[in-house]
mmCIF file of C-alpha atoms in Angstrom:
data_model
loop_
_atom_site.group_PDB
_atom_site.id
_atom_site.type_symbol
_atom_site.label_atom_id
_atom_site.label_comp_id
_atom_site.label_asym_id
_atom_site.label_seq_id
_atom_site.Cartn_x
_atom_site.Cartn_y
_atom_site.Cartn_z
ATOM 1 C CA UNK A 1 18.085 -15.162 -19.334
ATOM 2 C CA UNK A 2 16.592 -11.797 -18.101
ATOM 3 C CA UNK A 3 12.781 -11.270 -18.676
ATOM 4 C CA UNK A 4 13.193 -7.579 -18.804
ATOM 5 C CA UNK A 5 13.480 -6.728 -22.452
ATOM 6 C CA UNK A 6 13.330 -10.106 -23.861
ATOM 7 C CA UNK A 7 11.154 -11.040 -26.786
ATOM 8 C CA UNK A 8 8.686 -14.112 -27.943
ATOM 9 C CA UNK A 9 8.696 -13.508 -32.113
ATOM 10 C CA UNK A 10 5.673 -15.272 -33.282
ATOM 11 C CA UNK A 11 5.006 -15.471 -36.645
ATOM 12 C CA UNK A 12 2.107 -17.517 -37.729
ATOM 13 C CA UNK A 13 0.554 -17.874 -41.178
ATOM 14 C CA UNK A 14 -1.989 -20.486 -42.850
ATOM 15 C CA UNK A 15 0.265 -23.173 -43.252
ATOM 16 C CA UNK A 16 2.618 -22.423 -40.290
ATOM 17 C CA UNK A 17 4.054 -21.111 -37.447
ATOM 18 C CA UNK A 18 7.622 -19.995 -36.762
ATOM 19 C CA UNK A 19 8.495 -19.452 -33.093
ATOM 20 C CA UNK A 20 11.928 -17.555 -31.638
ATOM 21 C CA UNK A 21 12.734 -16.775 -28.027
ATOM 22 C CA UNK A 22 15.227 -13.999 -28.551
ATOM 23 C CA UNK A 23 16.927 -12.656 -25.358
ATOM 24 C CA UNK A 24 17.194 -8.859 -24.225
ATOM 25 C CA UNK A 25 20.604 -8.474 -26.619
ATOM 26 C CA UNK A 26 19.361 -9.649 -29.556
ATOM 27 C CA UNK A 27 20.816 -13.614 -29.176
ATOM 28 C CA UNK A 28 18.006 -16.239 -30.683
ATOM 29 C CA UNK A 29 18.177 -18.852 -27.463
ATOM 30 C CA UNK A 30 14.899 -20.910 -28.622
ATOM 31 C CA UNK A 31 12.885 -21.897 -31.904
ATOM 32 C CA UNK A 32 10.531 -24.069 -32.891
ATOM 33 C CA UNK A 33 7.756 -24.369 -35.639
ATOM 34 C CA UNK A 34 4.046 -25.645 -35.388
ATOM 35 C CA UNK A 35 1.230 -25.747 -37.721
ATOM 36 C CA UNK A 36 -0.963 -23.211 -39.694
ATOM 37 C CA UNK A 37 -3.025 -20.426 -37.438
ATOM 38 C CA UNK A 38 -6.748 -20.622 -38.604
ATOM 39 C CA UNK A 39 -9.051 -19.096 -36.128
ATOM 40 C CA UNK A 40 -11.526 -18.750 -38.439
ATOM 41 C CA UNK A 41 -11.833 -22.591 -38.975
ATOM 42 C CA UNK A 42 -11.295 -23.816 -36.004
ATOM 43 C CA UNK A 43 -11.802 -21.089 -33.596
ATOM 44 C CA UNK A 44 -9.091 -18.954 -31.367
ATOM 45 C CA UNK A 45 -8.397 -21.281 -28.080
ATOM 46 C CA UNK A 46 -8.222 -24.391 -30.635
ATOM 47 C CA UNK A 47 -5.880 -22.253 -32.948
ATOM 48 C CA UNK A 48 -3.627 -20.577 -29.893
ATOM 49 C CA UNK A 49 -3.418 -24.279 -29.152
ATOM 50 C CA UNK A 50 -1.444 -24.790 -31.660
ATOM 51 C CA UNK A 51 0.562 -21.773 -31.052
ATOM 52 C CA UNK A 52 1.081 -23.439 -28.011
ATOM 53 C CA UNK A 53 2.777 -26.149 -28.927
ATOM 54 C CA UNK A 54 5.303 -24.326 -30.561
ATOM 55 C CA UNK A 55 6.159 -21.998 -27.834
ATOM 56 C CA UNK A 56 6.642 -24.442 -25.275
ATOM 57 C CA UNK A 57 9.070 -26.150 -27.235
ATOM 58 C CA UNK A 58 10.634 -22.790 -28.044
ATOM 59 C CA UNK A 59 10.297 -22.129 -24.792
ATOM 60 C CA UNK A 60 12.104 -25.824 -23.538
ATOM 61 C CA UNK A 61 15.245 -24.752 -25.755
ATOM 62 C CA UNK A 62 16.125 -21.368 -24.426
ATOM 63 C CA UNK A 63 15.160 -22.610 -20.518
ATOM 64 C CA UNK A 64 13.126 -20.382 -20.013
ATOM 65 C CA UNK A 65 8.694 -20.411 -18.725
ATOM 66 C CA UNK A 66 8.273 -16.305 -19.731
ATOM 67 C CA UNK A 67 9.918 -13.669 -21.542
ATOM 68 C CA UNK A 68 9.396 -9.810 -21.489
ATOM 69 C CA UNK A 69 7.380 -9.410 -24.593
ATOM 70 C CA UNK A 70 5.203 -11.063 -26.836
ATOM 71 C CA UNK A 71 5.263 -9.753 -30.322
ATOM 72 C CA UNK A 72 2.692 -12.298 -32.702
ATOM 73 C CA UNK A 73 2.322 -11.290 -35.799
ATOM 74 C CA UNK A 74 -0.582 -13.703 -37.126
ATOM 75 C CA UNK A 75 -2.804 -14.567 -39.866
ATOM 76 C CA UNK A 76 -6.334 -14.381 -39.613
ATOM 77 C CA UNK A 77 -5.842 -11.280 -37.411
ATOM 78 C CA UNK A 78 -7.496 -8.852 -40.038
ATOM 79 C CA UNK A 79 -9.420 -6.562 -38.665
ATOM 80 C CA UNK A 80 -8.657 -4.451 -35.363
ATOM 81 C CA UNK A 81 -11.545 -6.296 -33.372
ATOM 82 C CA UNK A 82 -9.755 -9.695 -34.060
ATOM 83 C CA UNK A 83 -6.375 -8.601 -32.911
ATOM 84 C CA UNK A 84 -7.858 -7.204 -29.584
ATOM 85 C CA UNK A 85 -9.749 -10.774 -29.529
ATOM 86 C CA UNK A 86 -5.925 -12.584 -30.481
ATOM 87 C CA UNK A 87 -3.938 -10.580 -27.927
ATOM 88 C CA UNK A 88 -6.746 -11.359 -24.867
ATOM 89 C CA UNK A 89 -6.230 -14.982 -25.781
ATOM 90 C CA UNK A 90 -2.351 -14.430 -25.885
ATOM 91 C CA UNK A 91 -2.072 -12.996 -22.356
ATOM 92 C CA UNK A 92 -4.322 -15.356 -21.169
ATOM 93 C CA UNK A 93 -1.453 -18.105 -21.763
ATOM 94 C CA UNK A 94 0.767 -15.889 -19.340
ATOM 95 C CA UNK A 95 3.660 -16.254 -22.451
ATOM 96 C CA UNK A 96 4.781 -12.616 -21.536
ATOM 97 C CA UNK A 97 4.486 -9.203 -19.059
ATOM 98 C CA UNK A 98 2.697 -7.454 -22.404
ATOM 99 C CA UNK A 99 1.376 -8.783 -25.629
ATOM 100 C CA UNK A 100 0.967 -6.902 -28.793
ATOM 101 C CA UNK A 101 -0.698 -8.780 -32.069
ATOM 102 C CA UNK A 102 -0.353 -7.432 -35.668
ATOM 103 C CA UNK A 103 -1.278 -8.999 -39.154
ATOM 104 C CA UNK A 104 0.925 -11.090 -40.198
ATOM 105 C CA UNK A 105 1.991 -9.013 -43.098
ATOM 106 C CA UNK A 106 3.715 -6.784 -40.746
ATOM 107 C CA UNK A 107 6.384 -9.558 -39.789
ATOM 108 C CA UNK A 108 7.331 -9.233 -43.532
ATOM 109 C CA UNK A 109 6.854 -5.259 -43.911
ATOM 110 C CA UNK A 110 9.509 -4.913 -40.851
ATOM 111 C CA UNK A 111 11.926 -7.788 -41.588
ATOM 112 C CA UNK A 112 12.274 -6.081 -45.068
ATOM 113 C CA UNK A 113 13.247 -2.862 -43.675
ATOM 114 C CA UNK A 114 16.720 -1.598 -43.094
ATOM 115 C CA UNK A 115 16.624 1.047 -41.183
ATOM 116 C CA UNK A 116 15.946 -0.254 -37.694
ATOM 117 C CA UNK A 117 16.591 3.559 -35.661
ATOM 118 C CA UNK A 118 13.309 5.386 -38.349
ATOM 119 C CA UNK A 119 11.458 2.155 -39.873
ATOM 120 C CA UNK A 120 9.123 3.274 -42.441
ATOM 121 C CA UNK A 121 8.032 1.812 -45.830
ATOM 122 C CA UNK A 122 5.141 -0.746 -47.216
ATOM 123 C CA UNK A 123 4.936 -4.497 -47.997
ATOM 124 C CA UNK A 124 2.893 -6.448 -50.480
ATOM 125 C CA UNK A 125 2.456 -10.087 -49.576
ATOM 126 C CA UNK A 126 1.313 -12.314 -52.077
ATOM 127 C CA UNK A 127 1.053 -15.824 -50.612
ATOM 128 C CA UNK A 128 -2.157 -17.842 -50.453
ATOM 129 C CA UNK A 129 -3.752 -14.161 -50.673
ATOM 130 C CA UNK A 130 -3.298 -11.104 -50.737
ATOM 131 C CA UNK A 131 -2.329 -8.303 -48.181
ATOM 132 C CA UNK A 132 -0.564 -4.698 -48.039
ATOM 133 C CA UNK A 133 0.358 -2.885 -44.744
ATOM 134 C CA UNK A 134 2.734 0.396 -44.429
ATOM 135 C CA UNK A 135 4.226 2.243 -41.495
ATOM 136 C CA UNK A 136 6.188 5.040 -40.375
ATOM 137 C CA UNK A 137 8.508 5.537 -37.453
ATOM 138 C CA UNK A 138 5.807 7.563 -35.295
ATOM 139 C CA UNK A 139 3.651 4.539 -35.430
ATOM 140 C CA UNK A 140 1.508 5.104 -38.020
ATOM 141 C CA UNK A 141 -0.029 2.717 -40.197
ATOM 142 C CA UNK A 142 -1.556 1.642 -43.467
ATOM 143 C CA UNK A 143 -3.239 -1.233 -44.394
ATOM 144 C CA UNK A 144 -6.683 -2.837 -45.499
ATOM 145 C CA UNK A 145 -9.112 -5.430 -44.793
ATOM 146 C CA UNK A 146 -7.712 -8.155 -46.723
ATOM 147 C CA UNK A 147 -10.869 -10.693 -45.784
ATOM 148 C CA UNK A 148 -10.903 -11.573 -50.030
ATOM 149 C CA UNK A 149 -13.349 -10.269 -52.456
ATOM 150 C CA UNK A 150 -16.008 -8.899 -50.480
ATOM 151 C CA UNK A 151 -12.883 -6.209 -48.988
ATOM 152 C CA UNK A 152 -12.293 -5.614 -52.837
ATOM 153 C CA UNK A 153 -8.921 -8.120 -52.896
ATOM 154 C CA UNK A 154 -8.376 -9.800 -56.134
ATOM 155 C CA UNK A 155 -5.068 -12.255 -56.476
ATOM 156 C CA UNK A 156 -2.652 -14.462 -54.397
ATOM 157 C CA UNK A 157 -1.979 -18.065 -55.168
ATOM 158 C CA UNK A 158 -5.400 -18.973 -54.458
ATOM 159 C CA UNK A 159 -6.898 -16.219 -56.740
ATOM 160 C CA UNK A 160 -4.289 -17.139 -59.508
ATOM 161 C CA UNK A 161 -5.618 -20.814 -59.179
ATOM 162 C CA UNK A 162 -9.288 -19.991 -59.614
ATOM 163 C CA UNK A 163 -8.427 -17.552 -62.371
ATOM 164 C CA UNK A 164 -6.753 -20.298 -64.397
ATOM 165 C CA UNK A 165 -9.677 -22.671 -63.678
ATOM 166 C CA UNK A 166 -12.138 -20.161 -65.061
ATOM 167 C CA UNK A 167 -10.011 -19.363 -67.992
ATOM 168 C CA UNK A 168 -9.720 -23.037 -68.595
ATOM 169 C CA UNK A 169 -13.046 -24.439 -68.345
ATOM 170 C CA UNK A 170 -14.413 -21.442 -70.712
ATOM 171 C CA UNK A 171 -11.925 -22.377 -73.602
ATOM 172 C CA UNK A 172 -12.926 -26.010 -72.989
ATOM 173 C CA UNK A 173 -16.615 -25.567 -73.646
ATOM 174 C CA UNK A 174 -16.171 -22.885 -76.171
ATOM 175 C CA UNK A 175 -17.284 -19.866 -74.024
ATOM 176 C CA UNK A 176 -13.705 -18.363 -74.065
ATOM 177 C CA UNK A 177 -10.805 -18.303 -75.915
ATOM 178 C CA UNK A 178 -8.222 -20.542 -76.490
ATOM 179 C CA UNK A 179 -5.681 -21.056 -74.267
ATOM 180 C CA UNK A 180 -2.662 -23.339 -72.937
ATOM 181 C CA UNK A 181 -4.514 -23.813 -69.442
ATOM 182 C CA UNK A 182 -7.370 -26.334 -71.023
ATOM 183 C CA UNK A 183 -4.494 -28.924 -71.486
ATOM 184 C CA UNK A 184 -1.951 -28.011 -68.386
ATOM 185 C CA UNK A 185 -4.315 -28.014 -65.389
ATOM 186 C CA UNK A 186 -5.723 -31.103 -65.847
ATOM 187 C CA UNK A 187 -2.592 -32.814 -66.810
ATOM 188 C CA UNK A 188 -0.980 -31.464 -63.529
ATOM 189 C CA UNK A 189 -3.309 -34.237 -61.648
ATOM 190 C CA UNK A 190 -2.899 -36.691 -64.318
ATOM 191 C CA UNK A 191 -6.343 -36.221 -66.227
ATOM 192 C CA UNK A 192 -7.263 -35.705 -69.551
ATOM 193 C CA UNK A 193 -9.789 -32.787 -69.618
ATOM 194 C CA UNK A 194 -11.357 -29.881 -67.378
ATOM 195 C CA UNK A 195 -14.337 -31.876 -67.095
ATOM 196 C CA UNK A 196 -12.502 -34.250 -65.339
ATOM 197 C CA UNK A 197 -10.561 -31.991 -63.536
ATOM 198 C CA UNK A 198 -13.606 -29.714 -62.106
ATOM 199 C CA UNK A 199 -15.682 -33.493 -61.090
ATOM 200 C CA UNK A 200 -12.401 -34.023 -59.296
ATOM 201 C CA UNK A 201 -12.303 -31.002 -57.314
ATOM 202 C CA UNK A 202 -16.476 -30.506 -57.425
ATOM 203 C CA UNK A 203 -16.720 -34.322 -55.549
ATOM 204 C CA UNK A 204 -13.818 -33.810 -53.770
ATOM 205 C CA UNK A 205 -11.506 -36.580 -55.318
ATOM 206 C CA UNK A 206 -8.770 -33.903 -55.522
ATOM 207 C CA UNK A 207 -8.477 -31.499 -52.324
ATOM 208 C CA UNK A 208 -9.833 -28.315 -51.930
ATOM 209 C CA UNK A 209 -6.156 -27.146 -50.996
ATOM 210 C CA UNK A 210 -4.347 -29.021 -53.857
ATOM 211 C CA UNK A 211 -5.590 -25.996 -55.839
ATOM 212 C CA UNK A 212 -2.670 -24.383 -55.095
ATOM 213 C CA UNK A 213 -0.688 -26.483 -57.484
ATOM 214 C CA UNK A 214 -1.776 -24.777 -60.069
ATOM 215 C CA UNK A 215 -0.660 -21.077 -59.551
ATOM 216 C CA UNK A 216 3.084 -22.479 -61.134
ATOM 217 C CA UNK A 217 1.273 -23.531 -64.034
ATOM 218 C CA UNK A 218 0.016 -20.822 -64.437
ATOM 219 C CA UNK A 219 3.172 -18.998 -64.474
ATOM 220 C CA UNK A 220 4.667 -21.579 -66.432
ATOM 221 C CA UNK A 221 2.096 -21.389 -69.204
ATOM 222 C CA UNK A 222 2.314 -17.378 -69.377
ATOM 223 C CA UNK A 223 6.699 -17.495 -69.736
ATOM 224 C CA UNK A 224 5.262 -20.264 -72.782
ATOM 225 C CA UNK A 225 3.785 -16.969 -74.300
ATOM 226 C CA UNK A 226 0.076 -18.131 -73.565
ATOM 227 C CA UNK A 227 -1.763 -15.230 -73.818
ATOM 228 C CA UNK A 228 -4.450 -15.487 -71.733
ATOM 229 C CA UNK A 229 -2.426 -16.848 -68.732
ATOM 230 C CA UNK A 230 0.180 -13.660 -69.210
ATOM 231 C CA UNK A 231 -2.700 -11.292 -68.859
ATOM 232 C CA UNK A 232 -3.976 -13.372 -65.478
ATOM 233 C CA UNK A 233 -0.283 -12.705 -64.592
ATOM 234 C CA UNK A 234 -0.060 -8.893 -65.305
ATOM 235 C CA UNK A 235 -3.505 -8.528 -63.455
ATOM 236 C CA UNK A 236 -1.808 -9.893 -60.117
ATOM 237 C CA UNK A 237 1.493 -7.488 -61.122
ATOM 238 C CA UNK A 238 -1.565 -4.497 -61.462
ATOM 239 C CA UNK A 239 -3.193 -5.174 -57.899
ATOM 240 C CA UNK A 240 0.084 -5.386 -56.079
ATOM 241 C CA UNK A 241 1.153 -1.691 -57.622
ATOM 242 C CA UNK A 242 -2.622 -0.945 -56.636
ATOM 243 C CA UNK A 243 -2.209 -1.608 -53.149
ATOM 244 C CA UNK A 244 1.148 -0.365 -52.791
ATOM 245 C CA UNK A 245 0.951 3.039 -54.134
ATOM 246 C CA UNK A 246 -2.320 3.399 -52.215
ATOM 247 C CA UNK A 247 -0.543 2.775 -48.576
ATOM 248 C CA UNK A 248 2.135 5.038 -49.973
ATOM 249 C CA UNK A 249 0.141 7.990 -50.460
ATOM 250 C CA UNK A 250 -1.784 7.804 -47.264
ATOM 251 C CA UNK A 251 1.361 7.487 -45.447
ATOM 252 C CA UNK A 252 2.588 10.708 -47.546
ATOM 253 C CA UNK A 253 5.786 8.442 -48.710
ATOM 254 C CA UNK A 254 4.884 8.924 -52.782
ATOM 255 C CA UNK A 255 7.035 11.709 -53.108
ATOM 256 C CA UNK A 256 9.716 10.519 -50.856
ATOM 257 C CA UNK A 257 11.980 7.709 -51.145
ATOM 258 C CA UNK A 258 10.763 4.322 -49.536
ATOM 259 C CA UNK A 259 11.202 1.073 -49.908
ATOM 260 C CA UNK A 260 8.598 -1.521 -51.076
ATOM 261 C CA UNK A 261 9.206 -4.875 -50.240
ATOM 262 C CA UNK A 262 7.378 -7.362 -51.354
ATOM 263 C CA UNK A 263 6.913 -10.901 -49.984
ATOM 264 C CA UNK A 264 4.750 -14.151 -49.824
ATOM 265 C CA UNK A 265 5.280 -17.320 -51.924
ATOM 266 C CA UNK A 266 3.889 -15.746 -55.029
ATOM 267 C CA UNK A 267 6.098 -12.738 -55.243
ATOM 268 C CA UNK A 268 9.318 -14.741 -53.676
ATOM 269 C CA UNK A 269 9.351 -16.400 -56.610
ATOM 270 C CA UNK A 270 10.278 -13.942 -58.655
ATOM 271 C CA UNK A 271 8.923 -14.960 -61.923
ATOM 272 C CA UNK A 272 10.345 -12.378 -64.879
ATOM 273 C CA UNK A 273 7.163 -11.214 -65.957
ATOM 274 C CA UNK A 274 5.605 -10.185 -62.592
ATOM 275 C CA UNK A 275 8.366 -8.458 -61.065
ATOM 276 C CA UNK A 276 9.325 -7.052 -64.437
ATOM 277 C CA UNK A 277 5.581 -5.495 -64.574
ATOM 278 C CA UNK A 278 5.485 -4.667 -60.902
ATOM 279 C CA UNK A 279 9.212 -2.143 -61.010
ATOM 280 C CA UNK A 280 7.745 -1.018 -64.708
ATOM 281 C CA UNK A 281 4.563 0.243 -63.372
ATOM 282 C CA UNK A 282 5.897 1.665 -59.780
ATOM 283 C CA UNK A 283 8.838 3.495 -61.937
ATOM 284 C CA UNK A 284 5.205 5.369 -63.626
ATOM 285 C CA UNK A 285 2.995 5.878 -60.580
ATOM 286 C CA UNK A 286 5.568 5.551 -57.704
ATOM 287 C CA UNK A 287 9.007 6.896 -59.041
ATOM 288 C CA UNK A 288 11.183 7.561 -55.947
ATOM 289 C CA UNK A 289 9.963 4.028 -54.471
ATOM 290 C CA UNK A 290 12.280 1.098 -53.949
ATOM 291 C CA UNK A 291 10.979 -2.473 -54.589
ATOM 292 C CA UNK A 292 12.832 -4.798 -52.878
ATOM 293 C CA UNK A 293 11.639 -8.839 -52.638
ATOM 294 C CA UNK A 294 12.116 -9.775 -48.665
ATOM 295 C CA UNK A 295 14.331 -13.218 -48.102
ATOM 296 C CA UNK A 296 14.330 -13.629 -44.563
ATOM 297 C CA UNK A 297 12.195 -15.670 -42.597
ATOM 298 C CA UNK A 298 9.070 -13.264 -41.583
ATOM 299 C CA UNK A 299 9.572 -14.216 -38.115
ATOM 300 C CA UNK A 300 12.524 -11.972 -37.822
ATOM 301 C CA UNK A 301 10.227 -8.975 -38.712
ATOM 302 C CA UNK A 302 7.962 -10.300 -35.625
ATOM 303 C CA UNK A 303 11.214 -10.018 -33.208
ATOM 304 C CA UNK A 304 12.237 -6.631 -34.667
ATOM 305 C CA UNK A 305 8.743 -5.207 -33.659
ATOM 306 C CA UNK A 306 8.888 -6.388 -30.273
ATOM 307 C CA UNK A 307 12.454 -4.843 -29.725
ATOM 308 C CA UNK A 308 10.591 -1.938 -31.073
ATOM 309 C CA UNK A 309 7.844 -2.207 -28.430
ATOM 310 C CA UNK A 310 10.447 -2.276 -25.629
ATOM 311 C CA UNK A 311 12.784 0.702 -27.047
ATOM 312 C CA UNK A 312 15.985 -2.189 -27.504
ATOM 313 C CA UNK A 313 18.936 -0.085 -28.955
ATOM 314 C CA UNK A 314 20.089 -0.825 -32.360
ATOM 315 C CA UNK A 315 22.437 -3.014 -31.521
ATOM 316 C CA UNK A 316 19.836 -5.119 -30.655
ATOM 317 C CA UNK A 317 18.252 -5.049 -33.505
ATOM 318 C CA UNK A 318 21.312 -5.707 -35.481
ATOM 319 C CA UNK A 319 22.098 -8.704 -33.861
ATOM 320 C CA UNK A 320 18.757 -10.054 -34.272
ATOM 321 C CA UNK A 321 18.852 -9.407 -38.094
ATOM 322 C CA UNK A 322 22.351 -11.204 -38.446
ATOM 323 C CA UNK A 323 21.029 -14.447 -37.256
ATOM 324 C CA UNK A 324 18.302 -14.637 -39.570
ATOM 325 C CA UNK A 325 20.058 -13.309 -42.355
ATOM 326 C CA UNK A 326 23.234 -15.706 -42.079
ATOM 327 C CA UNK A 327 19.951 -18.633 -42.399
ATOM 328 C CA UNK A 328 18.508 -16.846 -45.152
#
C-alpha cells in the first residue's frame, strides 16, 4: 500500500478507541479497537499509549509501519492548546508524514454529512457529555469549550444521572416533589431507598462510573408519565437546540438549509420524547434545518477528514463511506 494519500482514522472517546488504516482509494486494509482516551486522568504519553496499542495492531493487519496521514479525532482534546499538545505527541510516534487532531465530536459532525465535494452542517453529541461543533466547506468552524459546567454545559448521560439523583434524594427527604425516581434508582442496584443508594455511591460500594446506569431510568420513568423526570428530559432536548442553533448562526447556516445531526449514546437512542422535543423546537427557532441522528461508527467521520486534508477525490470518499455504512 502507497503512503502517499493514505489515511490513519482515529477515533477515540472515553470509553474507547476505534482505529482504521484506510488506503489512498478509499479500501479499509486495517482496524482495531483499544481502550478509552483520558489525558486528563492519566496524562497524554500514558493515554497515546493506549492509542498505541490499537494502531499497531491496525497497523499489523493492513502490513503496513506508516501511512500518509493521521487524522485523530479525540476526546479530551477541548480546547485549541490541547490539540496542539495531542498532535506533538501524535507525530512524535512517527504514525504518519502529517498529523492533524480535532475533538472528537467532529468524527461524528463529518460522518453524518452527505455531501463529501461542500461538507457543511453541525453535530450535537450527547454521550457521557455534552458537545456541539459546526463547519463549512472553506474550513470554518464552530464549536465550544465543552470542559462541563464551569464552560456553561448542562446534560449528557452523566448530567442526566446526577439530575435524577438530585431529583430523587429531594422527594425522599421531603425537600422536593414527588416523583417515580425515589423508588427506580435505588432499585436499579438492588436497594431499598436513596439513602442507601447515595452511602453506596458516597463510600464507594457502587462505582463512580456505574452512574451511568441510571440515565435509562431516567428515560424510562419520564415515557411512565413521571413528571419530574419528563421535564429533566425536555431540559436535555432544550440544551441540544441551544447549542445547535447557536453554531448555526455563527456559521450563517440559520437561514439556509443544513443538516443537524445528532449523535452520542444519549441521542442514538432515540427516545420519543427527546427527539420529538428536539425537531419541535428546531422547526420554531431553526426552520430550514435538517435533524438527522448519525448511525455510523464515528470513526468513519475521522477517515473522511483526513481524505479531506489530502484533497482525495470523491470517489474516495465514497468508498470509504460504503464500508462503514454496509457495518452500520
Amino acid at each position: 500500500m502507497g503512503v502517499g494519500t493514505s489515511v490513519l482514522a482515529i477515533d477515540a472517546g472515553n470509553s474507547k478507541t476505534d482505529v482504521a488504516v484506510v488506503a489512498a482509494d478509499g479500501t479499509v486494509v486495517g482496524a482495531a479497537r483499544g481502550g478509552g482516551f483520558q489525558p486528563p486522568q492519566i496524562g497524554v504519553e500514558p493515554a497515546v499509549d493506549i492509542l498505541a496499542d490499537a494502531v499497531t495492531r491496525a497497523f499489523a493487519e493492513a502490513g503496513v509501519d506508516s501511512v500518509g496521514h493521521v487524522s485523530a479525532c479525540l476526546a479530551n482534546a477541548d480546547l485549541p492548546v490541547e490539540e496542539e499538545e495531542l498532535a506533538a505527541a501524535l507525530r512524535r510516534r512517527a504514525w504518519g508524514a502529517s498529523v492533524e487532531v480535532r475533538n472528537d465530536t467532529f468524527a461524528v459532525l463529518r460522518a453524518g454529512l452527505l455531501e463529501d465535494a461542500e461538507p457543511r452542517g453541525v453535530a450535537v453529541v450527547c454521550g457521557a457529555g455534552i458537545n456541539c461543533v459546526g463547519m463549512l466547506p472553506d474550513g470554518r468552524t464552530a464549536r465550544f469549550p465543552a470542559i462541563g459546567r464551569i464552560s456553561g454545559d448542562w446534560g449528557g448521560g452523566g448530567g442526566l444521572a446526577e439530575e435524577a439523583l438530585w431529583f430523587a434524594a429531594r422527594a425522599e427527604d421531603g425537600r422536593g416533589e414527588p416523583t417515580a425516581l425515589r423508588e427506580a434508582l435505588p432499585a436499579h442496584f438492588g436497594l431499598e431507598s436513596m439513602y442507601a443508594l447515595i452511602e453506596a455511591l458516597h463510600l464507594g460500594r457502587i462505582a463512580p462510573v456505574r452512574r451511568h446506569e441510571l440515565t435509562p431510568v431516567l428515560f424510562a420513568a419520564a415515557a411512565a408519565g413521571d413528571a419530574v423526570a419528563r421535564s429533566v428530559v425536555d431540559r436535555m432536548a432544550d440544551e441540544v437546540v441551544a447549542m445547535s442553533t447557536v453554531a448555526l448562526d455563527r456559521l450563517g447556516l440559520l437561514d439556509e438549509e443544513a443538516p443537524v445531526l445528532l449523535g452520542g449514546s444519549v441521542l442514538a437512542a432515540r427516545h420519543p420524547q427527546l427527539e420529538d422535543r428536539i425537531t419541535a423546537l428546531l422547526d420554531e427557532r431553526a426552520p430550514k434545518a435538517v435533524p438527522r441522528v448519525v448511525a455510523a461508527r464515528p470513526v468513519l467521520g475521522a477517515a473522511l477528514l483526513g481524505f479531506d486534508h489530502v484533497g482525495a477525490p470523491t470517489e474516495v470518499h465514497a468508498r470509504v463511506r460504503a464500508h462503514y455504512e454496509a457495518a452500520a
